[in-house]
């Protein structure tokens, strides 16, 4: 979905997630967009490199520290309008 305009990314992932949940499916997605990953995932698996990984509930794994290490760049977390967003500095 990364080649879609933002509104189509949200619309498409929302529709697919609703369909998968209604069918009681387990889905694995690979993505590099931290905000889409945290918005649409119950669990995260972050491949840190050199054989290291972090996994667990999104609320536990999605931290500034973890994402900064993952991206090898400072990341800040902001809460706005009931959503959490991660922004590179």
PDB file of C-alpha atoms in Angstrom, residues 14-50:
ATOM      1  CA  UNK A  14      -9.093  -0.478   7.327  1.00  0.00           C
ATOM      2  CA  UNK A  15     -11.298  -2.455   4.933  1.00  0.00           C
ATOM      3  CA  UNK A  16      -8.912  -5.400   4.824  1.00  0.00           C
ATOM      4  CA  UNK A  17      -8.488  -5.438   8.596  1.00  0.00           C
ATOM      5  CA  UNK A  18     -12.259  -5.388   9.141  1.00  0.00           C
ATOM      6  CA  UNK A  19     -12.675  -8.247   6.668  1.00  0.00           C
ATOM      7  CA  UNK A  20      -9.908 -10.327   8.231  1.00  0.00           C
ATOM      8  CA  UNK A  21     -11.231  -9.789  11.758  1.00  0.00           C
ATOM      9  CA  UNK A  22     -14.769 -10.740  10.663  1.00  0.00           C
ATOM     10  CA  UNK A  23     -13.321 -13.971   9.235  1.00  0.00           C
ATOM     11  CA  UNK A  24     -11.249 -14.558  12.413  1.00  0.00           C
ATOM     12  CA  UNK A  25      -8.045 -14.568  10.353  1.00  0.00           C
ATOM     13  CA  UNK A  26      -4.457 -14.123  11.442  1.00  0.00           C
ATOM     14  CA  UNK A  27      -2.540 -11.870   9.079  1.00  0.00           C
ATOM     15  CA  UNK A  28       1.144 -11.022   8.831  1.00  0.00           C
ATOM     16  CA  UNK A  29       2.125  -7.818   7.039  1.00  0.00           C
ATOM     17  CA  UNK A  30       5.558  -6.443   6.292  1.00  0.00           C
ATOM     18  CA  UNK A  31       5.863  -2.667   6.254  1.00  0.00           C
ATOM     19  CA  UNK A  32       8.360   0.077   6.911  1.00  0.00           C
ATOM     20  CA  UNK A  33       5.849   2.809   7.794  1.00  0.00           C
ATOM     21  CA  UNK A  34       5.829   3.029  11.590  1.00  0.00           C
ATOM     22  CA  UNK A  35       2.513   4.878  11.729  1.00  0.00           C
ATOM     23  CA  UNK A  36       0.641   2.382   9.555  1.00  0.00           C
ATOM     24  CA  UNK A  37       2.251  -0.529  11.374  1.00  0.00           C
ATOM     25  CA  UNK A  38       1.216   0.743  14.805  1.00  0.00           C
ATOM     26  CA  UNK A  39      -2.250   1.777  13.660  1.00  0.00           C
ATOM     27  CA  UNK A  40      -3.161  -1.553  12.051  1.00  0.00           C
ATOM     28  CA  UNK A  41      -1.247  -4.104  14.128  1.00  0.00           C
ATOM     29  CA  UNK A  42      -2.036  -5.814  17.414  1.00  0.00           C
ATOM     30  CA  UNK A  43       1.481  -7.282  17.582  1.00  0.00           C
ATOM     31  CA  UNK A  44       4.802  -6.100  16.157  1.00  0.00           C
ATOM     32  CA  UNK A  45       7.941  -7.937  15.113  1.00  0.00           C
ATOM     33  CA  UNK A  46      10.814  -5.522  14.582  1.00  0.00           C
ATOM     34  CA  UNK A  47      13.879  -6.936  12.846  1.00  0.00           C
ATOM     35  CA  UNK A  48      16.688  -4.883  14.346  1.00  0.00           C
ATOM     36  CA  UNK A  49      19.516  -6.372  12.277  1.00  0.00           C
ATOM     37  CA  UNK A  50      22.408  -8.648  13.190  1.00  0.00           C
TER      38      UNK A  50
END
